[in-house]
Tab-separated table of C-alpha atoms in Angstrom:
chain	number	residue	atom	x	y	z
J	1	UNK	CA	28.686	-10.776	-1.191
J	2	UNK	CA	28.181	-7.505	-2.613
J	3	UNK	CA	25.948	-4.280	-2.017
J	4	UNK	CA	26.495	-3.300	-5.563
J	5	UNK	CA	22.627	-4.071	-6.435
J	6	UNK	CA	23.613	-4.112	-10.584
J	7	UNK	CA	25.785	-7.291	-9.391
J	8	UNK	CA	22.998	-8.317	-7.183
J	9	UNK	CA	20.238	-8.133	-9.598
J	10	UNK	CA	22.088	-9.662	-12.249
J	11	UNK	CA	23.388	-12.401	-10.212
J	12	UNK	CA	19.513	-13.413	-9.339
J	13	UNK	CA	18.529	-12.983	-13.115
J	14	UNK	CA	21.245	-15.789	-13.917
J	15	UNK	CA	20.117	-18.158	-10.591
J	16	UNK	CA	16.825	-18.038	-12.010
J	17	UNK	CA	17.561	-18.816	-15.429
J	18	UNK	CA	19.740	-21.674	-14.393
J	19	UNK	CA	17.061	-23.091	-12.514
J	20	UNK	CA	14.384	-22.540	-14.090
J	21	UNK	CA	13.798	-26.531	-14.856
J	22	UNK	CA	14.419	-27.455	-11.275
J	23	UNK	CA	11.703	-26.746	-9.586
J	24	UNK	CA	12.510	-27.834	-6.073
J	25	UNK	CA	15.865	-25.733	-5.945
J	26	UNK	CA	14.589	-22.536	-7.021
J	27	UNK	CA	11.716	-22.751	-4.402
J	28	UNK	CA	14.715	-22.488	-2.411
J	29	UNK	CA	16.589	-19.772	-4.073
J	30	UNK	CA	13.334	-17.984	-3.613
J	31	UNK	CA	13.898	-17.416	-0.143
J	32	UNK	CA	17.657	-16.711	-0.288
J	33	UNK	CA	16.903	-14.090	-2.206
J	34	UNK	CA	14.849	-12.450	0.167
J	35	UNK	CA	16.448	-10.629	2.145
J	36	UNK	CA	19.467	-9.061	-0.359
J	37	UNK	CA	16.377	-7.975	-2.361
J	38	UNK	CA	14.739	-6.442	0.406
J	39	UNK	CA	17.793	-4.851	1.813
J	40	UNK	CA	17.920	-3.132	-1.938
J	41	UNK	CA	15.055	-1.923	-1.606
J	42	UNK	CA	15.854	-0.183	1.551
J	43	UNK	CA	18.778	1.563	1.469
J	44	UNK	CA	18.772	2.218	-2.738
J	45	UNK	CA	17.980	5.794	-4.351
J	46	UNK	CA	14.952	5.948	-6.005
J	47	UNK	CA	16.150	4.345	-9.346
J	48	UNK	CA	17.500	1.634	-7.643
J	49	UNK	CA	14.209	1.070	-5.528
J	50	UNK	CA	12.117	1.149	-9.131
J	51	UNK	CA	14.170	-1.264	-10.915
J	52	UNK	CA	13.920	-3.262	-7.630
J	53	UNK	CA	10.273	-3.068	-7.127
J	54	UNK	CA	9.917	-4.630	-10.674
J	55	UNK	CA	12.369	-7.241	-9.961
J	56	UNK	CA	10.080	-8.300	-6.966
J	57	UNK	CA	7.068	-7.760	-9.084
J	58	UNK	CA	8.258	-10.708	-11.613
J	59	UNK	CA	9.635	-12.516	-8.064
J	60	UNK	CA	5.940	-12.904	-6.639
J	61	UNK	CA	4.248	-13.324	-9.954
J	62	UNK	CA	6.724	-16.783	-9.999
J	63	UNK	CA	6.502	-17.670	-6.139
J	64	UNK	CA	3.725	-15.974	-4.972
J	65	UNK	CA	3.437	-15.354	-1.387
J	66	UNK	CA	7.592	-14.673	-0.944
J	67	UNK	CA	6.956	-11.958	0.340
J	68	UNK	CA	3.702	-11.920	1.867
J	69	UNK	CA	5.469	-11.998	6.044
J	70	UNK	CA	7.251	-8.605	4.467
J	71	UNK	CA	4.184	-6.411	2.918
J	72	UNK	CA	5.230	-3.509	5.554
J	73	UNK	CA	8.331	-3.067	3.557
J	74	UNK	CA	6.042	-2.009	0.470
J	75	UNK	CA	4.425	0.766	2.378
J	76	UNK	CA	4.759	4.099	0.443
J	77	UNK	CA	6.861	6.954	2.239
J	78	UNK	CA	5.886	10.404	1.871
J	79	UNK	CA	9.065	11.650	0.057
J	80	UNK	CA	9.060	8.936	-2.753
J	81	UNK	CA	8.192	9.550	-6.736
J	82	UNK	CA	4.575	8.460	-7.576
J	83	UNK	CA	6.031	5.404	-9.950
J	84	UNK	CA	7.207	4.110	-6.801
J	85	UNK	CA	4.634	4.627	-5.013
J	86	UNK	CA	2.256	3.123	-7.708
J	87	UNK	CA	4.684	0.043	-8.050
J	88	UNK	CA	4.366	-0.472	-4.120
J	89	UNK	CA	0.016	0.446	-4.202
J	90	UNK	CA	-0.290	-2.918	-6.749
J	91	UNK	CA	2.258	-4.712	-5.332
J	92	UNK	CA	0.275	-4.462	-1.419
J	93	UNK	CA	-2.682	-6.119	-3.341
J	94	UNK	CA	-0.584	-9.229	-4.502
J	95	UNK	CA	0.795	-9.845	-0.891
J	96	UNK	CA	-2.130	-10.345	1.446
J	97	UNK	CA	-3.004	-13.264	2.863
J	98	UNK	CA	-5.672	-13.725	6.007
J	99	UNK	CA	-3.595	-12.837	8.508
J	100	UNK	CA	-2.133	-9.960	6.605
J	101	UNK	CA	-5.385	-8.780	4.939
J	102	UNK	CA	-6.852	-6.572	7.795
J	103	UNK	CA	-3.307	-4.798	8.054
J	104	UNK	CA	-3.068	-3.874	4.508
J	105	UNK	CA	-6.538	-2.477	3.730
J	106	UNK	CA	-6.315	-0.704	6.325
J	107	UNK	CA	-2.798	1.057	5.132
J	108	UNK	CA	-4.332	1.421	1.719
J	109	UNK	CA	-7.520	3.005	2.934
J	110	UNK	CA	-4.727	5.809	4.191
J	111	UNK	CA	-3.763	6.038	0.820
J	112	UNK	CA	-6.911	6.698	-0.606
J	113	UNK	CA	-7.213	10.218	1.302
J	114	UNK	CA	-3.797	10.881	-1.008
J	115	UNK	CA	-3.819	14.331	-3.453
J	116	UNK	CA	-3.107	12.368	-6.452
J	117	UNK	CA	-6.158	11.079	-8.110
J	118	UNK	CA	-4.562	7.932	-9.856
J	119	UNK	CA	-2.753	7.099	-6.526
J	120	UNK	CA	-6.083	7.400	-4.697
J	121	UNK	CA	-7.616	5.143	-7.912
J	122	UNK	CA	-5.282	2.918	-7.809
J	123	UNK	CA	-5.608	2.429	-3.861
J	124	UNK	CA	-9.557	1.733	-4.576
J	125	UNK	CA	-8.574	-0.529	-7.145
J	126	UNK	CA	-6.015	-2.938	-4.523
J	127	UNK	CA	-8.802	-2.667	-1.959
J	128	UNK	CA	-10.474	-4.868	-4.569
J	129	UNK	CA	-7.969	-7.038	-5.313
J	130	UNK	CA	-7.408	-7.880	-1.831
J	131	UNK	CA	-10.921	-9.025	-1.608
J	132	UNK	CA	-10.942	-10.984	-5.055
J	133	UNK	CA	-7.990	-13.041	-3.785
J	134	UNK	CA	-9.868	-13.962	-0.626
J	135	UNK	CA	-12.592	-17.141	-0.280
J	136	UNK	CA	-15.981	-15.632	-1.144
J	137	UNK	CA	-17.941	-17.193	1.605
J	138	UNK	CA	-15.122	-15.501	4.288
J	139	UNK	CA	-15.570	-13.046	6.816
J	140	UNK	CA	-12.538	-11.186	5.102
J	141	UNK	CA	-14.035	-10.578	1.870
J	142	UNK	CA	-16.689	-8.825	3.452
J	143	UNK	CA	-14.298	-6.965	4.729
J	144	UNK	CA	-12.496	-5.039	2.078
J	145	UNK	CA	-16.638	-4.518	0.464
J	146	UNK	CA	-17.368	-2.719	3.890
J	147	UNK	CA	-14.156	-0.641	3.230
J	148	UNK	CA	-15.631	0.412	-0.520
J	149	UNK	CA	-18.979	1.189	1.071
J	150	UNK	CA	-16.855	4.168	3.465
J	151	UNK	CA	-15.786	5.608	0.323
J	152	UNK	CA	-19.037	6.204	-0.923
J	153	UNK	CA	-19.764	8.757	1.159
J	154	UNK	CA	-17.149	10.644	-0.605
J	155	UNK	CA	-17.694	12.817	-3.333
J	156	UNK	CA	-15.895	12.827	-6.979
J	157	UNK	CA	-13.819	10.436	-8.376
J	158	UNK	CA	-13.540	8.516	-5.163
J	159	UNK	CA	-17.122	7.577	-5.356
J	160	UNK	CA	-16.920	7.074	-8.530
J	161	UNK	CA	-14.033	4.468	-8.713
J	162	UNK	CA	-15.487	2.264	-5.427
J	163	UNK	CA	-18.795	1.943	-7.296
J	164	UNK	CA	-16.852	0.368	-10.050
J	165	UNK	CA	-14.831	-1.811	-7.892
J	166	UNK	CA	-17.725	-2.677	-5.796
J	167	UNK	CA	-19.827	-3.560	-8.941
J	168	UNK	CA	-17.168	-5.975	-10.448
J	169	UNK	CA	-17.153	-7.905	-6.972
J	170	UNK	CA	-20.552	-8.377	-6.846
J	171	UNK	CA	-20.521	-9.140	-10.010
J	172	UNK	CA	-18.020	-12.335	-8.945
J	173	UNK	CA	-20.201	-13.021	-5.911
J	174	UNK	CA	-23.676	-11.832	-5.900
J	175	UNK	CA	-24.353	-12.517	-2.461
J	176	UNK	CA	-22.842	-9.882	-1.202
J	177	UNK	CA	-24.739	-7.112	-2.589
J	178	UNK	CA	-27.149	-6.420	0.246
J	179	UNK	CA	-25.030	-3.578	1.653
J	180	UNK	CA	-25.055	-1.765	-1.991
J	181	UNK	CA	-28.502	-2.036	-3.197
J	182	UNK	CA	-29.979	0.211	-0.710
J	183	UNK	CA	-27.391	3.259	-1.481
J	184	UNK	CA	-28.276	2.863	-5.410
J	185	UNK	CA	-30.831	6.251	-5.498
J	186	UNK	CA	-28.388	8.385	-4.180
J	187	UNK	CA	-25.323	7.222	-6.197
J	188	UNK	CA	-27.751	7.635	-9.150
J	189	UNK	CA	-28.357	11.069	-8.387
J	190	UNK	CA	-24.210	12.025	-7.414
J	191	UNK	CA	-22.356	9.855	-9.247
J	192	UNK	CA	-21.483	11.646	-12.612
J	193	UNK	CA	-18.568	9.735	-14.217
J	194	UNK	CA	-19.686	7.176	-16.934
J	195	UNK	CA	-18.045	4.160	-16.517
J	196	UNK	CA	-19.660	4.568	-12.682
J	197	UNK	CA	-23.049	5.228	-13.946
J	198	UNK	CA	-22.817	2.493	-16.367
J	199	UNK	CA	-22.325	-0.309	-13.464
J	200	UNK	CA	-25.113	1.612	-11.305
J	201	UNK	CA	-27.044	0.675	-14.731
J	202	UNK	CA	-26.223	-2.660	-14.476
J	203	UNK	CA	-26.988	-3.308	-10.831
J	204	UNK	CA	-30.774	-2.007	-11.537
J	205	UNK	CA	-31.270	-4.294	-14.094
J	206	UNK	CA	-29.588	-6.845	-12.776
J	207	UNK	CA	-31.499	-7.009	-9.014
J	208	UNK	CA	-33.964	-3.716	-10.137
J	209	UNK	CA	-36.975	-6.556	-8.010
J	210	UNK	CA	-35.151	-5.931	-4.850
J	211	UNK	CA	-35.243	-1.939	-5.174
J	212	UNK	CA	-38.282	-0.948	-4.154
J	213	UNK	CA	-37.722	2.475	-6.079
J	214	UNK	CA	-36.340	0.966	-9.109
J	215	UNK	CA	-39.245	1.548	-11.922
J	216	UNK	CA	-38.976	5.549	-10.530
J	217	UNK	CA	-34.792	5.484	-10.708
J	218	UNK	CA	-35.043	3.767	-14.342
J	219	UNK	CA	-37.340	6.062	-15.330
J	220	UNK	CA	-35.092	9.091	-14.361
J	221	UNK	CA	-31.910	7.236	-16.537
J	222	UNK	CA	-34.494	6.960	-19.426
J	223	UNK	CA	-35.347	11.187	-18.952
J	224	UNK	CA	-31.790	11.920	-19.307
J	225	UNK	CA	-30.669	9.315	-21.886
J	226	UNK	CA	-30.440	11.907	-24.937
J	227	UNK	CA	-28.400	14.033	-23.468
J	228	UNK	CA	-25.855	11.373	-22.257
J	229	UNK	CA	-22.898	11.674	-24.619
J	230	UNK	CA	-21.113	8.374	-23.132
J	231	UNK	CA	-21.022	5.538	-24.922
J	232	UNK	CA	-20.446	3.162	-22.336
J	233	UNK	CA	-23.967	4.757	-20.504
């Protein structure tokens, strides 16, 4: 026993390797190594806490779900480093589970208020992980699209990055596209950033019979196409 965490990370990188054919014993070094690994995290400086975070990050990629009953340690604290806070933002999206889901869009919704653009991006971009990792025909998928629809009434980038989240889900499950199609004219006329435009594109062409303004909103893309200088548009 040791609270020196270079002894303590080291000493799980070995475990690991020595195990690493027996699949039955590490499930159960898995879980002893929960809590000195969490208790790292917790009372480590900010270095310590990074290396840490990445530690857990290969942890959950092997047994995921470890750490899923924790996810409130990965909150971000105001006084933290934006790596960390990053780290912690994509780690949130790989812990939920259905009776964690509600809890963690919700704390990542906070986060999408944040200063920093790519920590409010990268907030958007969980909030659609969580719903990719969740059965399509659920109640809970639905909810983390409802949560991308808020953010449209936002201006800027915000907008901007939920259209592109919200496009790749329906994308994955078309059925769910009711609650965007009806918002398309506007984003066409606000949303200026290109990748955004591009899936607004998409979605007209794709379900352009269920718009009833569609031939008028195409025709307003078509107006403006020589002056677009994106080549993704």
């Amino acid at each position: 026993r040791t609270s020196n965490s270079a002894v303590v990370l080291a000493t799980i990188k070995v475990f690991l390797h020595l195990t690493k054919n027996l699949p039955t014993i590490q499930a159960q070094l898995f879980e002893r190594l929960k809590n000195p690994v969490l208790t790292l995290l917790a009372s480590g400086s900010f270095e310590i806490v990074y290396c840490v975070l990445k530690h857990i990050d290969l942890l959950v990629f092997k047994c995921p779900g470890i750490f899923d009953n924790d996810y409130k340690q990965f909150y971000i604290k105001f006084d933290e480093p934006l790596h960390i806070k990053y780290l912690k933002i994509d780690l949130l999206a790989q812990l939920n589970n259905s009776q964690n889901m509600v809890d963690i869009l919700e704390e990542l919704a906070v986060y999408v208020a944040e200063v920093d653009q790519e920590l409010s991006r990268r907030s958007i971009r969980a909030i659609g992980k969580v719903g990719f990792k969740l059965p399509a025909s659920g109640q809970l998928e639905q909810s983390a699209i409802d949560k991308l629809i808020e953010f449209l009434d936002l201006d800027g980038y915000i907008q901007a990055e939920s259209v592109q989240v919200l496009v790749d889900m329906i994308r994955k499950n078309p059925h769910r596209r009711a609650g965007l199609l009806p918002l398309l004219p506007r984003l066409l006329r606000d949303v200026t950033e290109p990748q955004a435009v591009a899936s607004l594109i998409w979605i007209l062409g794709e379900y352009g019979s269920e718009i009833p303004e569609a031939p008028y909103l195409l025709e307003n893309v078509i107006d403006t196409y020589e002056e677009e200088t994106s080549n993704e548009v």
